[in-house]
Short mmCIF file of C-alpha atoms and ligand atoms in Angstrom, two decimals:
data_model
loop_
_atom_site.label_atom_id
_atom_site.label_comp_id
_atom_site.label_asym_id
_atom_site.label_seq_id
_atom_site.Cartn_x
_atom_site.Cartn_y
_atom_site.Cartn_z
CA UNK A 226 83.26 46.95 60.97
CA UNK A 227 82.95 47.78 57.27
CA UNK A 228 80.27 45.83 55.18
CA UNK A 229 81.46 44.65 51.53
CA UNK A 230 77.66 44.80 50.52
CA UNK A 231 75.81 47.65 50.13
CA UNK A 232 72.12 46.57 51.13
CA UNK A 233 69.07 48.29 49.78
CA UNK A 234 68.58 50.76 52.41
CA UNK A 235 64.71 50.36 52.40
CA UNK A 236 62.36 47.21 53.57
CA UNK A 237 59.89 46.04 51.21
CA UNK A 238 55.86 46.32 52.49
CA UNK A 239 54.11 46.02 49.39
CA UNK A 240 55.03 43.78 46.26
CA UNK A 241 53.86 43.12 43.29
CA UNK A 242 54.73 39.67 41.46
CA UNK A 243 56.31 38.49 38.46
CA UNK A 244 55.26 36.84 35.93
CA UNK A 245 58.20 34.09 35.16
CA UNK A 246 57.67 32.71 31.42
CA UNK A 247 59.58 30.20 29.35
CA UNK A 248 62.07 30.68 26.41
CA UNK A 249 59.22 29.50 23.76
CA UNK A 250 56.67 31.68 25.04
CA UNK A 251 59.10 34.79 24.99
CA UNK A 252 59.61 33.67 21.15
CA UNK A 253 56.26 33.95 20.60
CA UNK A 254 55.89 37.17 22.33
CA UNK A 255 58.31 39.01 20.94
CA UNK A 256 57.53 38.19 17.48
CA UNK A 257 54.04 39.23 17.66
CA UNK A 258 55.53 42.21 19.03
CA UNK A 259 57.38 42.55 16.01
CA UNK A 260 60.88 42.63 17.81
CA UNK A 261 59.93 45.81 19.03
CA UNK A 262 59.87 45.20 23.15
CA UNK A 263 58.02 48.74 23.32
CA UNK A 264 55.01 46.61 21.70
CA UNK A 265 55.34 44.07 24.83
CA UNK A 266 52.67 43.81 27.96
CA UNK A 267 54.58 44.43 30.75
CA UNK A 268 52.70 41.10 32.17
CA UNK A 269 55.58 39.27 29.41
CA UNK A 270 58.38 40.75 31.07
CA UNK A 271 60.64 39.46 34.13
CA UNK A 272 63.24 42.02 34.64
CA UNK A 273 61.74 45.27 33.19
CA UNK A 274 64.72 47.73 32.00
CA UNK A 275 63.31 49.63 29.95
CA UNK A 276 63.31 52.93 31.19
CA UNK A 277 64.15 54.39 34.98
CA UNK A 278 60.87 57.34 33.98
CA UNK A 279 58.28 56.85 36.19
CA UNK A 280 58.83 53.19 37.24
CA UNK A 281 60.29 53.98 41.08
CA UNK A 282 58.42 52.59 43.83
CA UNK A 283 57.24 55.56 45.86
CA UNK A 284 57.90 55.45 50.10
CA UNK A 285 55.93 55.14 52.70
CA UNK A 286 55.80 58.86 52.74
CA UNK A 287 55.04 59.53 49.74
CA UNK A 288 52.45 57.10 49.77
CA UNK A 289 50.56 59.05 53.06
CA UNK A 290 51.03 61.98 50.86
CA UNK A 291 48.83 60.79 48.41
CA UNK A 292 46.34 60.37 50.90
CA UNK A 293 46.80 63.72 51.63
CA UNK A 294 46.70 64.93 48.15
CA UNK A 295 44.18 68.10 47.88
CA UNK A 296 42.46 68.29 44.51
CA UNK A 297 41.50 72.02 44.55
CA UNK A 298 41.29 73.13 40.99
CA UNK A 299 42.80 76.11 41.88
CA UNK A 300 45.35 76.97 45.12
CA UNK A 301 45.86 73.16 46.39
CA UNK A 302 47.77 72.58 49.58
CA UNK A 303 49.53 70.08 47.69
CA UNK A 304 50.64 72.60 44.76
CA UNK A 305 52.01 75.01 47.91
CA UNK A 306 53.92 72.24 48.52
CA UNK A 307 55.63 71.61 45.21
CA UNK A 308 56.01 74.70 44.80
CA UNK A 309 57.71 75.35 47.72
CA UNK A 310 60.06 72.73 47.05
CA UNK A 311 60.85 73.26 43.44
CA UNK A 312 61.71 77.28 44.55
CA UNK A 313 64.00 75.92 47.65
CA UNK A 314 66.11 73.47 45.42
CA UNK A 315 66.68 75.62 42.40
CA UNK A 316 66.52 79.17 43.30
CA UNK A 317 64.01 80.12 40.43
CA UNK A 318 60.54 81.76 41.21
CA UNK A 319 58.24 81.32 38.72
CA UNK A 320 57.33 77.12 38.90
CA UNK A 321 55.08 75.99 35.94
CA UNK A 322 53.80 72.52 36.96
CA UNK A 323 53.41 69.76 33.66
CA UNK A 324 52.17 66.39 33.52
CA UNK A 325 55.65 65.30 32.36
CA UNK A 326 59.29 66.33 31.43
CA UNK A 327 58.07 66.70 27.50
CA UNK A 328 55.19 69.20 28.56
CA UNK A 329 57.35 71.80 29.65
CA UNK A 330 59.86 70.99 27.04
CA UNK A 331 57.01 71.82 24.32
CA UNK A 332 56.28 74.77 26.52
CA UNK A 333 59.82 76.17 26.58
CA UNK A 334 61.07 75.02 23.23
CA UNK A 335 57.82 75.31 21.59
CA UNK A 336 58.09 79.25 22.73
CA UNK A 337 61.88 79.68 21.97
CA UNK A 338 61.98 77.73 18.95
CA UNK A 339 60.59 78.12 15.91
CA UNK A 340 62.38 78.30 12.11
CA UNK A 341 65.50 79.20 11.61
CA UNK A 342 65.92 79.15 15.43
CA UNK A 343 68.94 76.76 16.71
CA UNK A 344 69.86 74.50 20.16
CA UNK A 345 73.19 73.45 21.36
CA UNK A 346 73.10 70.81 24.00
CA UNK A 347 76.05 68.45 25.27
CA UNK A 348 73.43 65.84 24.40
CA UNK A 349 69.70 66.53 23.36
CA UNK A 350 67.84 64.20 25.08
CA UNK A 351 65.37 62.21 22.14
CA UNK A 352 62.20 63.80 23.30
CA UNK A 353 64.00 67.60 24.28
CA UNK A 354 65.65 66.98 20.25
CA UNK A 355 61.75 66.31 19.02
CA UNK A 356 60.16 69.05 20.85
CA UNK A 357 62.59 71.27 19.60
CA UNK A 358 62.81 69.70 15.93
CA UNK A 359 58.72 70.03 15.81
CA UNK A 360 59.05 73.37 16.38
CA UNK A 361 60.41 74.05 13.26
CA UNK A 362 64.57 74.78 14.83
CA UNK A 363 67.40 72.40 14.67
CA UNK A 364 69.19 71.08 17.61
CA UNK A 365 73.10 70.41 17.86
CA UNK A 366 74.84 68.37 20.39
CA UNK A 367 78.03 69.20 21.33
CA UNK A 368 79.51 66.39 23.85
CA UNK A 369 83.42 66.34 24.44
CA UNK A 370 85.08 64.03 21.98
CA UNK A 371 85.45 61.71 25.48
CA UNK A 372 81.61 61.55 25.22
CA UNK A 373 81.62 59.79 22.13
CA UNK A 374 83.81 57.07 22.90
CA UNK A 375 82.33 54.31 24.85
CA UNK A 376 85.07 52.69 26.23
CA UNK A 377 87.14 56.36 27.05
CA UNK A 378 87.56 56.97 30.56
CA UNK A 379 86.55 60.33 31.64
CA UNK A 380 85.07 60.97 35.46
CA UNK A 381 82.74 63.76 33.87
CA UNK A 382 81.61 62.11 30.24
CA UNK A 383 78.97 64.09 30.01
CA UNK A 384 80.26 67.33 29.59
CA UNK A 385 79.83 69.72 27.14
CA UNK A 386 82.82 70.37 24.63
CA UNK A 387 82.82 74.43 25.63
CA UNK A 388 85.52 75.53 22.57
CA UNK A 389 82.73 74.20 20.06
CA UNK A 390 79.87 76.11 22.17
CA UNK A 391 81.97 79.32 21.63
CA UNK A 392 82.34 78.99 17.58
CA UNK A 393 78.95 78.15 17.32
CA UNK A 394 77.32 80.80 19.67
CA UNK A 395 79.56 83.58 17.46
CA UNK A 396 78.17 81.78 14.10
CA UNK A 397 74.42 81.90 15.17
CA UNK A 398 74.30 84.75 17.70
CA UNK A 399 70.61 85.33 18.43
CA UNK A 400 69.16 82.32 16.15
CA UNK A 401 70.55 80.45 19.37
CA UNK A 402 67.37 79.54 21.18
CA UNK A 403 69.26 78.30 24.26
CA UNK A 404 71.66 76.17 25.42
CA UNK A 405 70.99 73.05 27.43
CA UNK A 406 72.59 71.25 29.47
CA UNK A 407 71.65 67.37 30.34
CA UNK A 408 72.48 66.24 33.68
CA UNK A 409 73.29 63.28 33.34
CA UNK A 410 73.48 63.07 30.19
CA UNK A 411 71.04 60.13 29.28
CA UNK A 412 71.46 59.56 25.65
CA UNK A 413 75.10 60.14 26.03
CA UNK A 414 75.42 56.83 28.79
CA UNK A 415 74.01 58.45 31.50
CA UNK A 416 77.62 60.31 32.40
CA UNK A 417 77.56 63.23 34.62
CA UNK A 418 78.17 66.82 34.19
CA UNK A 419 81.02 68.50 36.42
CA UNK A 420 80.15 72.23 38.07
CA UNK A 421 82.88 73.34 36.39
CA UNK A 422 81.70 72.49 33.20
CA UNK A 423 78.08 73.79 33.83
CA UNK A 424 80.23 77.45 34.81
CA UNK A 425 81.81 77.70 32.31
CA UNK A 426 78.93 76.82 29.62
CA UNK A 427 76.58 79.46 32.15
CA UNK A 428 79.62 81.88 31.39
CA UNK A 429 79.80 81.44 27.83
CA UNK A 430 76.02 81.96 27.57
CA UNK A 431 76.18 85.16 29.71
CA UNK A 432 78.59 87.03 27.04
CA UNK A 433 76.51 86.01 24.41
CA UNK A 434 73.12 86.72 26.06
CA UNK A 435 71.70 83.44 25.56
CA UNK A 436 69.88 81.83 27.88
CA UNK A 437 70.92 78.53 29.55
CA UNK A 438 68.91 76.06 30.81
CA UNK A 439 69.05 72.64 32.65
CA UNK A 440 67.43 69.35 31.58
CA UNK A 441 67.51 68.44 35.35
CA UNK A 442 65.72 65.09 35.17
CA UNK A 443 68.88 63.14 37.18
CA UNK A 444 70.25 66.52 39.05
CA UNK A 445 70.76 64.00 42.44
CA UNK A 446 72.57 61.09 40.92
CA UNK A 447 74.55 64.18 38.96
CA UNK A 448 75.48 65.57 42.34
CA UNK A 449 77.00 62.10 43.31
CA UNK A 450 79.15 61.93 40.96
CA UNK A 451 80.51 65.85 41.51
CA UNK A 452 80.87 65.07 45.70
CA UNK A 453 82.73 61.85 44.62
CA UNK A 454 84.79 63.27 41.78
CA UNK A 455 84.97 66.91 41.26
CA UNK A 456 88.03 68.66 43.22
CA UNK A 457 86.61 70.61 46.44
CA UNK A 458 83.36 69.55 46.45
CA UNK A 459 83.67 66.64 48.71
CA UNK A 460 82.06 69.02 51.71
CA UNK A 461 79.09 70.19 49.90
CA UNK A 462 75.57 68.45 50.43
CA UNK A 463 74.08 66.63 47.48
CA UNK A 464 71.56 69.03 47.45
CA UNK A 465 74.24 72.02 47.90
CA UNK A 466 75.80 70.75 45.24
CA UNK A 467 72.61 70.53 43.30
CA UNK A 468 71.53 74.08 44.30
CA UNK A 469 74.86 75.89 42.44
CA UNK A 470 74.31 73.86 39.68
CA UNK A 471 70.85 75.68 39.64
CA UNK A 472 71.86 78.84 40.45
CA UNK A 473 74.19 78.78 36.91
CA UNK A 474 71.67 78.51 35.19
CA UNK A 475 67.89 80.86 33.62
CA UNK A 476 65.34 77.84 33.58
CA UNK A 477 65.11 74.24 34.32
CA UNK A 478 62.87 71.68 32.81
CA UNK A 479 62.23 68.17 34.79
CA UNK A 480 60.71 64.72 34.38
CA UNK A 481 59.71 64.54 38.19
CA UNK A 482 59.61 60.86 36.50
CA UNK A 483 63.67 60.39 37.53
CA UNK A 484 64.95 62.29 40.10
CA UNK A 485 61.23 63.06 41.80
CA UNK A 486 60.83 59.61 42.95
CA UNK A 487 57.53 60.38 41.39
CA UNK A 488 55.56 58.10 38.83
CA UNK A 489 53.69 61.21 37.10
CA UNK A 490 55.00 64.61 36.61
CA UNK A 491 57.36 67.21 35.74
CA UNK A 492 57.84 71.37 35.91
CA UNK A 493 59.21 74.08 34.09
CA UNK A 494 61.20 76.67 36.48
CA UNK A 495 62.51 79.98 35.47
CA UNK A 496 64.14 83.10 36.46
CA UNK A 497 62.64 85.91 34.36
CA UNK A 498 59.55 87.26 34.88
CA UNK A 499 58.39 87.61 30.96
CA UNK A 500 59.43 84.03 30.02
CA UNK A 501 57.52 82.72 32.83
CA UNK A 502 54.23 84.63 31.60
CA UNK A 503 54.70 83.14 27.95
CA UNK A 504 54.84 79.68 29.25
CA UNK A 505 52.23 80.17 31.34
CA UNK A 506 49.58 80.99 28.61
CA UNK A 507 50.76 78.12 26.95
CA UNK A 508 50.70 76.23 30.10
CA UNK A 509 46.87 77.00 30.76
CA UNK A 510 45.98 76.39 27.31
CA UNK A 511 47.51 72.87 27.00
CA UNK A 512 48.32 71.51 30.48
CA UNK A 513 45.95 72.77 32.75
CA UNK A 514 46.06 75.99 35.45
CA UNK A 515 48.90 77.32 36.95
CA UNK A 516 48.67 75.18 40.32
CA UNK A 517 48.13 71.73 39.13
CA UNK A 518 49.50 71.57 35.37
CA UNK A 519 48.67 68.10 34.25
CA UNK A 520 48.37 66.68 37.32
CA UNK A 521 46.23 65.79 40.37
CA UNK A 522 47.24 66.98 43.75
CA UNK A 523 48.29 63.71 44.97
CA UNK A 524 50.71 63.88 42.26
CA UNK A 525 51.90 67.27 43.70
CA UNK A 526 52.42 65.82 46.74
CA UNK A 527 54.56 62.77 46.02
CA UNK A 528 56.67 64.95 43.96
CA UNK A 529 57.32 67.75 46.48
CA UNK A 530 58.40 64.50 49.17
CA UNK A 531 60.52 62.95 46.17
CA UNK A 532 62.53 66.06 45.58
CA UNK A 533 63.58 66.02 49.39
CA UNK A 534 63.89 62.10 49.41
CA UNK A 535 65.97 61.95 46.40
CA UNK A 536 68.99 63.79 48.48
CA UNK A 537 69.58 61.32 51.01
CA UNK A 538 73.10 60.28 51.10
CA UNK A 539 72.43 56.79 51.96
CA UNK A 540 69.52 56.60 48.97
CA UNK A 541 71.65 58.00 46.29
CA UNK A 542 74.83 55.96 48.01
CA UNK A 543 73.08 52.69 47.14
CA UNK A 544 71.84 54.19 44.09
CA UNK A 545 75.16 54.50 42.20
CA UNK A 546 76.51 52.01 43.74
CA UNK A 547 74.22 49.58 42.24
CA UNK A 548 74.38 50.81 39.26
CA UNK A 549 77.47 50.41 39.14
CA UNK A 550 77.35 46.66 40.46
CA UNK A 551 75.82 45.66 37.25
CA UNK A 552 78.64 47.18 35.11
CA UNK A 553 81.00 45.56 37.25
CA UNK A 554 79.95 42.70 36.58
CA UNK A 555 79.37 42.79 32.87
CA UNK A 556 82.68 44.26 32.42
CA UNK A 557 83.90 40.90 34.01
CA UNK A 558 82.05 39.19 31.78
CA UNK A 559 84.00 40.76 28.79
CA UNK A 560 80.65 42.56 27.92
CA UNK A 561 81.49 45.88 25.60
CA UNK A 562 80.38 49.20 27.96
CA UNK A 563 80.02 52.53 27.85
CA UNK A 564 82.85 53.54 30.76
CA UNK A 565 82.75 54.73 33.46
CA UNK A 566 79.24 53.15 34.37
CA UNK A 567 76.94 55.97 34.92
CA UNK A 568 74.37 56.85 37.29
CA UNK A 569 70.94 55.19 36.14
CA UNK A 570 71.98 52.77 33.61
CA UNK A 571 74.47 50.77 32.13
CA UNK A 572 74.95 51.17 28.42
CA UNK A 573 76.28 47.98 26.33
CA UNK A 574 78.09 48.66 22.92
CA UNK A 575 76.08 46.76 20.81
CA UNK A 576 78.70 47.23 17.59
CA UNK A 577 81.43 45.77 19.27
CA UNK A 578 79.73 43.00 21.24
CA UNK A 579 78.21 42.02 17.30
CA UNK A 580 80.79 43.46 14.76
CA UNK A 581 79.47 41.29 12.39
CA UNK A 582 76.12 42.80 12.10
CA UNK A 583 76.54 46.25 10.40
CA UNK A 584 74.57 49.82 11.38
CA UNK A 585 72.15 49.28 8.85
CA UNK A 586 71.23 46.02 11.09
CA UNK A 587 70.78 47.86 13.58
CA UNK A 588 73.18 45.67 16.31
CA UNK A 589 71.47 47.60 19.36
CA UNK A 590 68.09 46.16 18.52
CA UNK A 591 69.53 42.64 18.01
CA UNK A 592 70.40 42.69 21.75
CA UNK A 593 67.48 44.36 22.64
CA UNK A 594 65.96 41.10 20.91
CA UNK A 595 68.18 38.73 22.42
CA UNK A 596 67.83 39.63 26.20
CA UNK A 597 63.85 39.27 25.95
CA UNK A 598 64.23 36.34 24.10
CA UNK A 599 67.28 34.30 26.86
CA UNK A 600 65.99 36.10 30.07
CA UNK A 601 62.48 37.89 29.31
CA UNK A 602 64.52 41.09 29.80
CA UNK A 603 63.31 44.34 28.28
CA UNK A 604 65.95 46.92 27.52
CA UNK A 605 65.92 49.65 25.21
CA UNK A 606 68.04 50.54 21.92
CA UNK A 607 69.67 54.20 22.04
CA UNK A 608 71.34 54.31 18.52
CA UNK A 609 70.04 54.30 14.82
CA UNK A 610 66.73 53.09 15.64
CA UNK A 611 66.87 55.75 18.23
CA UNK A 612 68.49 58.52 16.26
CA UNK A 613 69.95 57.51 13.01
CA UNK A 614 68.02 59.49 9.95
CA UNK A 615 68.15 59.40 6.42
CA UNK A 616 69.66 61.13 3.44
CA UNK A 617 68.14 62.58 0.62
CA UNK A 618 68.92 59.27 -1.09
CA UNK A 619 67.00 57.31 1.21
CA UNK A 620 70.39 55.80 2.96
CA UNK A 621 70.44 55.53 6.79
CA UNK A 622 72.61 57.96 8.02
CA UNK A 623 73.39 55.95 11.89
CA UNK A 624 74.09 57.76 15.37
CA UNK A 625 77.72 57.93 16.62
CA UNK A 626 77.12 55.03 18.97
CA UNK A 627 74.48 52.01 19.23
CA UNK A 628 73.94 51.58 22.51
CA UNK A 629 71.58 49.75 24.45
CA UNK A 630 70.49 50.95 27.67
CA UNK A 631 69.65 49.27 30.67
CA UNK A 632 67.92 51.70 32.98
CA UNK A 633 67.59 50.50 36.37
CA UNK A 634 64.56 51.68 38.61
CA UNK A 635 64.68 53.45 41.40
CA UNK A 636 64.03 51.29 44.47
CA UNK A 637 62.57 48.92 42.79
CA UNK A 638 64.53 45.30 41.97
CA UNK A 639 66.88 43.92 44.89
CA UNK A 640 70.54 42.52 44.26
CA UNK A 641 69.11 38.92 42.85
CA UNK A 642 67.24 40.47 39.98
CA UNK A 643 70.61 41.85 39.34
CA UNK A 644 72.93 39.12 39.34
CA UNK A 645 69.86 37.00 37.12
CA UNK A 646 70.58 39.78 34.25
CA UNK A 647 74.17 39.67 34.45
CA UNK A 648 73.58 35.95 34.11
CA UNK A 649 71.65 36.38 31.43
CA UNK A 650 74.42 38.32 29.57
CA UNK A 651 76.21 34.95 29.90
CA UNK A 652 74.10 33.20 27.75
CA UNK A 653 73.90 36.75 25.16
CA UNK A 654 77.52 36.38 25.45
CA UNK A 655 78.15 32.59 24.16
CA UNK A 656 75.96 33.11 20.95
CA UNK A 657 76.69 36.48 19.69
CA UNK A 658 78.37 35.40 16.48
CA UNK A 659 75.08 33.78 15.68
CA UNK A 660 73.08 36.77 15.94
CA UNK A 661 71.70 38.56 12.99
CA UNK A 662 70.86 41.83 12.36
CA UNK A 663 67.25 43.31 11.97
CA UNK A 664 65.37 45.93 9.62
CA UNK A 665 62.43 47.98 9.93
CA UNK A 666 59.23 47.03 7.94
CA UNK A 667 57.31 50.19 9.14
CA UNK A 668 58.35 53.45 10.95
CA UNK A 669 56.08 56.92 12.05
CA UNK A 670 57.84 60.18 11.49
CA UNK A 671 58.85 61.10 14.89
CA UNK A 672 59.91 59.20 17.69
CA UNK A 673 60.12 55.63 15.24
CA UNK A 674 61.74 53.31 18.13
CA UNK A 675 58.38 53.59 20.02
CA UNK A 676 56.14 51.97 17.85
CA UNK A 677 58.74 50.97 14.62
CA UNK A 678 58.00 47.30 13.37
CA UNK A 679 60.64 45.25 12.67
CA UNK A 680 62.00 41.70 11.28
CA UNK A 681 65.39 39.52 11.11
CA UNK A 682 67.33 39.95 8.40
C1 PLP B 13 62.73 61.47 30.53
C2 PLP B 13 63.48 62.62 30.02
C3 PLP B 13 62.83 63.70 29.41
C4 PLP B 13 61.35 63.71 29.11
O1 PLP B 13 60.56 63.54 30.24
P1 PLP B 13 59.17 62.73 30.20
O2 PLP B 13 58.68 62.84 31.60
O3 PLP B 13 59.45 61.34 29.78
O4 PLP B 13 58.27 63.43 29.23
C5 PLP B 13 63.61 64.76 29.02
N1 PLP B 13 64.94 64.76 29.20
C6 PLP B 13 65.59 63.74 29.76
C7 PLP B 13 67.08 63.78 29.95
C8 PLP B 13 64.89 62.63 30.19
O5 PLP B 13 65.56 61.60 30.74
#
């Protein structure tokens, strides 16, 4: 007999409440937060979407591992371990432990970059694009024109437009610092990355003797979407699948955060020898020594289990799939989306659910605003407050899309929390022509959308 409802394919032993709150307190809250729900306790929020990075709720497994966690400063069981299981899934010997995904990109783009240096990337993710921009180089992204279209139906959005890579590896030549690819593409709607695409970007690179590396933060839920969609792969593993994306590529940076189940952590991996020494000064100097990084060995330990947990077909089958159940039913709703729904979030098009509040009123954040305020929802804007920049005349120059994203964490919320946001869109839904726009009152240089104070317009 075949089940219509895909259960969560786990059984809960530890929980931690909720805090419900009313409509007037969430008022309250947010505007002392000055309509910026990064500025929000968690304690305020019901249905916490912010991010999928390092909110998973770790397994039983992973749990004894932390009791088995060895804190040797140097040479920890637990680092053998990680090790060991970073080397088996991508191939690459030299493993540089961090204490996040943005350690070993300031590692590796801190050491590639520099002035006058350039990155091409389907889409820079806004840390990897900050890391790289503080480093003195400029980063390009280079999605297919599919990827810039939310409502364009393509099975492998997040794909990198290769023609463009070509022109622009023969205009920079060796002021490329590398070429990165995303998988999945999280600024870009989460959308996956097909093996044929990664070949033929790992190809490109080859001729022009650049190297290419992988932002592998979602390589799992990636690998769903080739097994399911990509011609010929349907026989592969997951983690087969994973493993020749790997092998494409020179280096791989990860948020263990994502795809390593983990709440803390991340690594560097490379091929070549010399690289891997240069990181690793810079490693010792500003993470820690080569067999813990950042982190403590417990961390190590629920990492190395979360790489191998990650794979399980019937994990990363409910995964998707409930992912996807939320799109579903927004796109029901007549909610705008970002199509097809990808694997750790479901994006809403903020400009055409509000096309009467322009860019430069910022529509993302006015949703962002209005699902705290109807169902103490947090969510996060990905578009000018996210990206946009300004001209030399002071004049917002906005990002191609504004999105909001609604990142769902791993293991974490059952199917009810889900059907109480799509309700919530409901009520977003049935005001929207009321909603206004918002500006900013106060910004930092980098990274603004963190800690950026805003008001309504
Ligand atoms: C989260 C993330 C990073 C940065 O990792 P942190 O662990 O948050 O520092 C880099 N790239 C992508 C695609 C990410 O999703």
């Amino acid at each position: 007999m075949r089940h219509r409802t895909i259960i969560e394919p786990f059984r809960i032993k530890s929980v931690e409440p909720i805090r419900l709150s009313t409509e007037p307190e969430r008022v309250a809250a947010l505007a002392a937060a000055h309509y910026n729900p990064f500025l929000l306790d968690s304690e305020q929020v019901i249905i916490d979407l912010l991010t999928d990075s390092g909110t998973s709720a770790m397994s039983v497994e992973q749990w004894a591992g932390v009791m088995r966690g060895d804190e040797a400063y140097a040479g920890s069981r637990s680092w053998t371990r990680m090790e060991r299981a970073v080397r088996d899934l991508t191939g690459m010997a030299h493993v540089l432990p961090t204490h996040q995904g943005r350690a070993a990109e300031r590692i590796i783009y801190g050491h590639l970059g520099g002035r006058g240096k350039v990155f091409l990337a389907n889409t820079h993710f806004d840390t990897t694009r900050a890391n790289i921009e503080f480093s003195g180089a400029t980063a390009i992204d280079l999605p297919i024109a599919e990827g810039r279209r939310p409502d364009a139906l393509h099975p492998f959005k997040g794909n990198l437009d290769v023609p463009a890579l070509e022109v622009l590896l023969r205009q920079h030549g060796t002021a490329v610092g590398a070429v990165i690819l995303t998988v999945t593409n999280n600024s870009g709607g989460g959308q996956p990355v097909s093996l044929e695409n990664a070949a033929a970007v790992s190809a490109a690179c080859r001729r022009h003797g650049i190297p290419f590396l992988l932002d592998c933060c979602r390589i799992a839920e990636n690998s769903w979407f080739i097994k399911h969609r990509e011609p010929g792969m349907q026989d592969l593993t997951y983690r087969e699948i994973a493993q020749r994306m790997f092998a494409l590529a020179d280096g791989a940076v990860m948020s263990a955060k994502k795809d390593g189940l983990a709440n803390m952590g991340g690594f560097l991996a490379l091929r070549d020898e010399a690289l891997a020494q240069a990181c690793t000064n810079l490693l010792i100097i500003t993470e820690g020594f080569t067999t813990y990084g950042g982190l403590s060995g417990r961390d190590l330990e629920a990492i190395a289990i979360g790489l191998e947990e990650v794979f399980d077909p019937h994990y990363l089958e409910y995964r998707v799939r409930s992912t996807t159940f939320l799109g579903e039913h927004l796109h029901a709703l007549g909610i705008p989306l970002m199509r097809p729904i990808g694997g750790h979030a479901v994006y809403v098009d903020a400009k055409a659910l509000y096309p009467h509040i322009p860019v430069t009123e910022y529509p993302g954040q006015s949703l962002v605003c209005e699902l705290y305020t109807l169902g103490g929802i947090r969510s996060v804007e990905i578009g000018s407050v996210m990206f946009g920049t300004y001209d030399s005349a002071g004049a917002l120059v906005p990002a191609a899309m504004e999105l909001v994203r609604l990142a769902i964490p791993r293991r974490v919320y059952t199917q009810s929390h889900i059907e109480y946001v799509a309700e919530t869109f409901e009520a977003v839904a049935a005001r929207a022509s009321e909603v206004r726009g918002y500006r900013i009152v106060r910004e930092p240089r980098f990274l603004r959308h963190f800690s950026a104070h805003f008001a309504p317009c």
